[in-house]
PDB file of C-alpha atoms in Angstrom:
ATOM      1  CA  LEU A   1      86.799  72.881 108.501  1.00 38.00           C
ATOM      2  CA  PRO A   2      88.143  74.654 104.915  1.00 43.00           C
ATOM      3  CA  SER A   3      89.588  72.448 102.721  1.00 43.00           C
ATOM      4  CA  ILE A   4      92.812  73.606 100.690  1.00 45.00           C
ATOM      5  CA  ASN A   5      90.824  75.572  98.190  1.00 48.00           C
ATOM      6  CA  THR A   6      89.648  78.178 100.812  1.00 46.00           C
ATOM      7  CA  PHE A   7      91.381  80.835 102.681  1.00 47.00           C
ATOM      8  CA  PHE A   8      90.787  83.533 105.937  1.00 48.00           C
ATOM      9  CA  MET A   9      90.122  86.669 104.742  1.00 50.00           C
ATOM     10  CA  GLN A  10      90.242  89.722 107.192  1.00 50.00           C
ATOM     11  CA  ILE A  11      89.040  93.217 106.005  1.00 50.00           C
ATOM     12  CA  PRO A  12      90.064  95.359 108.746  1.00 51.00           C
ATOM     13  CA  PRO A  13      87.215  98.291 109.999  1.00 49.00           C
ATOM     14  CA  HIS A  14      86.492 100.434 106.879  1.00 48.00           C
ATOM     15  CA  PRO A  15      84.371 103.651 107.263  1.00 49.00           C
ATOM     16  CA  VAL A  16      82.925 104.262 103.701  1.00 50.00           C
ATOM     17  CA  LEU A  17      81.758 100.221 103.693  1.00 48.00           C
ATOM     18  CA  ARG A  18      79.921 100.915 107.070  1.00 49.00           C
ATOM     19  CA  LEU A  19      82.104  97.837 108.539  1.00 47.00           C
ATOM     20  CA  PRO A  20      83.225  99.356 112.332  1.00 46.00           C
ATOM     21  CA  PHE A  21      84.681  96.015 112.851  1.00 47.00           C
ATOM     22  CA  SER A  22      87.187  93.756 111.639  1.00 44.00           C
ATOM     23  CA  THR A  23      85.310  90.856 109.861  1.00 45.00           C
ATOM     24  CA  LEU A  24      86.637  87.455 108.895  1.00 45.00           C
ATOM     25  CA  TYR A  25      85.432  85.452 105.981  1.00 48.00           C
ATOM     26  CA  ILE A  26      86.413  81.559 104.816  1.00 46.00           C
ATOM     27  CA  ILE A  27      85.850  82.334 101.228  1.00 49.00           C
ATOM     28  CA  SER A  28      87.731  79.995  97.754  1.00 56.00           C
ATOM     29  CA  TYR A  29      90.789  80.676  96.102  1.00 57.00           C
ATOM     30  CA  ASP A  30      89.161  81.037  92.682  1.00 61.00           C
ATOM     31  CA  TYR A  31      86.481  83.374  94.525  1.00 58.00           C
ATOM     32  CA  ALA A  32      88.859  85.650  96.009  1.00 60.00           C
ATOM     33  CA  SER A  33      91.116  86.085  92.783  1.00 62.00           C
ATOM     34  CA  LYS A  34      88.145  86.319  90.198  1.00 66.00           C
ATOM     35  CA  LYS A  35      85.832  88.422  92.006  1.00 66.00           C
ATOM     36  CA  TYR A  36      87.724  90.972  93.852  1.00 65.00           C
ATOM     37  CA  ASN A  37      91.499  90.294  91.719  1.00 68.00           C
ATOM     38  CA  ILE A  38      92.746  89.415  94.790  1.00 67.00           C
ATOM     39  CA  PRO A  39      96.602  87.461  93.968  1.00 70.00           C
ATOM     40  CA  ILE A  40      96.623  83.938  95.330  1.00 68.00           C
ATOM     41  CA  ASN A  41     100.601  82.864  96.529  1.00 69.00           C
ATOM     42  CA  ALA A  42      99.845  78.728  97.336  1.00 67.00           C
ATOM     43  CA  VAL A  43     102.220  77.001  95.820  1.00 65.00           C
ATOM     44  CA  ASP A  44     101.347  73.941  97.242  1.00 69.00           C
ATOM     45  CA  ASP A  45      98.345  74.779  94.927  1.00 69.00           C
ATOM     46  CA  ILE A  46      99.883  75.502  91.749  1.00 71.00           C
ATOM     47  CA  GLU A  47      95.854  75.504  89.649  1.00 72.00           C
ATOM     48  CA  ASN A  48      95.128  77.980  92.437  1.00 67.00           C
ATOM     49  CA  CYS A  49      98.031  80.111  92.200  1.00 72.00           C
ATOM     50  CA  THR A  50      97.947  83.421  90.739  1.00 72.00           C
ATOM     51  CA  PHE A  51     101.558  84.375  91.072  1.00 72.00           C
ATOM     52  CA  LEU A  52     104.439  83.148  92.436  1.00 75.00           C
ATOM     53  CA  PHE A  53     107.454  84.538  94.633  1.00 77.00           C
ATOM     54  CA  PRO A  54     110.887  83.425  92.903  1.00 83.00           C
ATOM     55  CA  SER A  55     114.036  82.565  95.748  1.00 86.00           C
ATOM     56  CA  LEU A  56     115.486  86.411  95.590  1.00 88.00           C
ATOM     57  CA  ILE A  57     119.424  87.152  95.977  1.00 90.00           C
ATOM     58  CA  LYS A  58     119.411  90.849  97.339  1.00 90.00           C
ATOM     59  CA  GLN A  59     122.636  92.983  97.134  1.00 89.00           C
ATOM     60  CA  ASP A  60     121.374  97.144  97.699  1.00 89.00           C
ATOM     61  CA  SER A  61     120.642  97.368  93.864  1.00 86.00           C
ATOM     62  CA  LEU A  62     121.594  93.903  92.457  1.00 90.00           C
ATOM     63  CA  ILE A  63     118.629  91.491  92.669  1.00 90.00           C
ATOM     64  CA  ILE A  64     118.853  88.228  90.922  1.00 91.00           C
ATOM     65  CA  GLY A  65     114.986  85.861  90.918  1.00 89.00           C
ATOM     66  CA  CYS A  66     114.982  82.180  90.292  1.00 89.00           C
ATOM     67  CA  SER A  67     112.390  80.336  90.526  1.00 86.00           C
ATOM     68  CA  THR A  68     110.826  76.706  88.905  1.00 86.00           C
ATOM     69  CA  SER A  69     107.921  77.812  88.520  1.00 80.00           C
ATOM     70  CA  GLY A  70     106.472  76.424  91.616  1.00 79.00           C
ATOM     71  CA  ASN A  71     107.746  72.743  90.961  1.00 82.00           C
ATOM     72  CA  ALA A  72     110.173  72.582  93.253  1.00 86.00           C
ATOM     73  CA  PRO A  73     111.282  75.727  95.685  1.00 84.00           C
ATOM     74  CA  GLU A  74     113.914  73.542  96.928  1.00 89.00           C
ATOM     75  CA  ILE A  75     116.024  73.610  94.092  1.00 92.00           C
ATOM     76  CA  ALA A  76     115.007  77.361  93.190  1.00 90.00           C
ATOM     77  CA  LYS A  77     116.795  77.739  96.741  1.00 92.00           C
ATOM     78  CA  LEU A  78     119.682  75.088  96.026  1.00 94.00           C
ATOM     79  CA  ILE A  79     120.326  77.582  92.878  1.00 94.00           C
ATOM     80  CA  LYS A  80     120.015  80.795  94.940  1.00 93.00           C
ATOM     81  CA  ASN A  81     122.439  79.543  97.320  1.00 94.00           C
ATOM     82  CA  LYS A  82     125.087  78.512  94.702  1.00 94.00           C
ATOM     83  CA  ILE A  83     124.920  81.874  92.694  1.00 94.00           C
ATOM     84  CA  GLN A  84     125.133  83.650  96.030  1.00 93.00           C
ATOM     85  CA  ASN A  85     128.396  81.782  97.120  1.00 94.00           C
ATOM     86  CA  ILE A  86     130.096  82.941  93.794  1.00 93.00           C
ATOM     87  CA  LEU A  87     128.853  86.498  94.203  1.00 92.00           C
ATOM     88  CA  PRO A  88     131.193  89.057  95.324  1.00 91.00           C
ATOM     89  CA  GLN A  89     130.008  90.209  98.958  1.00 87.00           C
ATOM     90  CA  ASN A  90     129.878  94.047  97.663  1.00 89.00           C
ATOM     91  CA  LEU A  91     128.683  93.808  94.424  1.00 92.00           C
ATOM     92  CA  GLY A  92     125.182  95.451  95.231  1.00 91.00           C
ATOM     93  CA  LYS A  93     127.491  98.359  96.265  1.00 93.00           C
ATOM     94  CA  ILE A  94     129.580  98.302  93.196  1.00 94.00           C
ATOM     95  CA  ILE A  95     126.398  98.886  90.727  1.00 94.00           C
ATOM     96  CA  GLU A  96     125.161 101.165  93.425  1.00 94.00           C
ATOM     97  CA  ASP A  97     128.610 103.508  92.034  1.00 95.00           C
ATOM     98  CA  PHE A  98     128.386 102.624  88.490  1.00 94.00           C
ATOM     99  CA  GLY A  99     124.678 103.956  89.072  1.00 93.00           C
ATOM    100  CA  ASN A 100     125.623 107.056  90.775  1.00 93.00           C
ATOM    101  CA  LEU A 101     128.578 107.612  88.317  1.00 94.00           C
ATOM    102  CA  ARG A 102     127.059 106.836  84.829  1.00 91.00           C
ATOM    103  CA  TYR A 103     125.134 110.770  85.361  1.00 90.00           C
ATOM    104  CA  GLU A 104     128.478 112.318  85.439  1.00 93.00           C
ATOM    105  CA  LEU A 105     129.771 109.797  82.472  1.00 94.00           C
ATOM    106  CA  LYS A 106     127.616 111.243  80.417  1.00 93.00           C
ATOM    107  CA  SER A 107     128.481 115.055  80.945  1.00 93.00           C
ATOM    108  CA  ILE A 108     131.866 113.945  80.357  1.00 92.00           C
ATOM    109  CA  LEU A 109     130.950 111.916  77.192  1.00 93.00           C
ATOM    110  CA  PRO A 110     127.880 112.373  75.336  1.00 90.00           C
ATOM    111  CA  GLU A 111     128.940 110.052  72.941  1.00 92.00           C
ATOM    112  CA  GLN A 112     127.479 106.421  74.000  1.00 93.00           C
ATOM    113  CA  LYS A 113     129.758 104.554  72.361  1.00 93.00           C
ATOM    114  CA  LEU A 114     132.606 106.299  74.268  1.00 94.00           C
ATOM    115  CA  ARG A 115     130.884 105.682  77.586  1.00 94.00           C
ATOM    116  CA  ALA A 116     130.277 102.279  77.049  1.00 95.00           C
ATOM    117  CA  LYS A 117     134.368 101.749  76.277  1.00 95.00           C
ATOM    118  CA  VAL A 118     134.926 103.695  80.055  1.00 96.00           C
ATOM    119  CA  CYS A 119     131.818 101.143  81.702  1.00 95.00           C
ATOM    120  CA  HIS A 120     133.525  97.794  79.939  1.00 96.00           C
ATOM    121  CA  ARG A 121     137.275  98.803  81.111  1.00 96.00           C
ATOM    122  CA  LEU A 122     135.937  99.928  84.325  1.00 96.00           C
ATOM    123  CA  LEU A 123     134.000  96.686  85.284  1.00 95.00           C
ATOM    124  CA  GLU A 124     137.861  94.938  83.867  1.00 96.00           C
ATOM    125  CA  TYR A 125     139.301  96.775  86.194  1.00 96.00           C
ATOM    126  CA  CYS A 126     136.952  96.185  89.275  1.00 95.00           C
ATOM    127  CA  GLN A 127     137.229  92.517  87.886  1.00 94.00           C
ATOM    128  CA  ASN A 128     141.052  92.601  88.398  1.00 95.00           C
ATOM    129  CA  LYS A 129     140.683  94.024  92.249  1.00 94.00           C
ATOM    130  CA  ASN A 130     137.892  91.237  93.211  1.00 92.00           C
ATOM    131  CA  PHE A 131     135.025  94.589  93.114  1.00 93.00           C
ATOM    132  CA  ASP A 132     137.053  95.001  96.117  1.00 94.00           C
ATOM    133  CA  ILE A 133     137.342  98.522  95.260  1.00 94.00           C
ATOM    134  CA  GLY A 134     135.754 101.916  96.997  1.00 94.00           C
ATOM    135  CA  TYR A 135     133.703 104.818  95.644  1.00 96.00           C
ATOM    136  CA  ASN A 136     136.425 107.468  95.362  1.00 97.00           C
ATOM    137  CA  GLU A 137     139.009 105.197  93.521  1.00 97.00           C
ATOM    138  CA  LEU A 138     136.350 104.253  91.296  1.00 96.00           C
ATOM    139  CA  HIS A 139     135.630 107.391  90.237  1.00 97.00           C
ATOM    140  CA  LYS A 140     138.937 108.560  90.261  1.00 97.00           C
ATOM    141  CA  LYS A 141     139.460 105.195  87.676  1.00 97.00           C
ATOM    142  CA  MET A 142     136.389 106.140  85.835  1.00 96.00           C
ATOM    143  CA  LEU A 143     137.662 109.678  85.056  1.00 96.00           C
ATOM    144  CA  ASN A 144     140.711 108.429  83.789  1.00 96.00           C
ATOM    145  CA  LEU A 145     139.619 106.110  81.390  1.00 96.00           C
ATOM    146  CA  SER A 146     137.501 108.727  80.148  1.00 95.00           C
ATOM    147  CA  GLU A 147     140.351 110.972  79.618  1.00 94.00           C
ATOM    148  CA  ASP A 148     142.228 108.574  77.572  1.00 93.00           C
ATOM    149  CA  ILE A 149     139.268 107.340  75.372  1.00 91.00           C
ATOM    150  CA  ASN A 150     138.378 110.796  74.896  1.00 87.00           C
ATOM    151  CA  GLU A 151     142.390 111.455  74.271  1.00 87.00           C
ATOM    152  CA  LYS A 152     142.093 108.119  71.496  1.00 85.00           C
ATOM    153  CA  ASN A 153     139.008 109.626  69.391  1.00 80.00           C
ATOM    154  CA  ASN A 154     140.319 112.752  69.069  1.00 78.00           C
ATOM    155  CA  ASP A 155     143.326 111.656  67.630  1.00 72.00           C
ATOM    156  CA  LYS A 156     141.222 109.065  65.451  1.00 69.00           C
ATOM    157  CA  VAL A 157     138.936 111.879  64.136  1.00 61.00           C
ATOM    158  CA  THR A 158     142.335 114.576  63.671  1.00 66.00           C
ATOM    159  CA  ASN A 159     144.248 111.671  62.017  1.00 66.00           C
ATOM    160  CA  ARG A 160     141.119 111.434  59.378  1.00 61.00           C
ATOM    161  CA  GLY A 161     140.775 115.328  58.601  1.00 55.00           C
TER     162      GLY A 161
END
């Protein structure tokens, strides 16, 4: 019977290695990770663990990971659930929309400081609407804000000269 620091490794059939059938080996974590550079996830055996999975929240492009470095997975899960409960349901979609709008915004406003102002105001607008906003409305608001900020910037430049 294998001990806690061993595991089964199955090698599928492989023509180059001339393995005509799948082979099952019992090897130690240490041997697998060092000899074959195989990542090992064994949260109940931290010393033999080469990587950990964080507790993940994924909403489209939004990914948030929470980890306790394997010390208390249940606490990581609790924190994940608390964060998940306060996030707007469509925040991931808004993030994707922002990403798509960035390219157009770069062509409208080449200056990064002006783009940052537009993005900041656009985010405030989304927050005021509780992130309940579609792409078309977001796009229209971005264009309006870009125009306003660009005009104010041009006025400042004109008044200086």
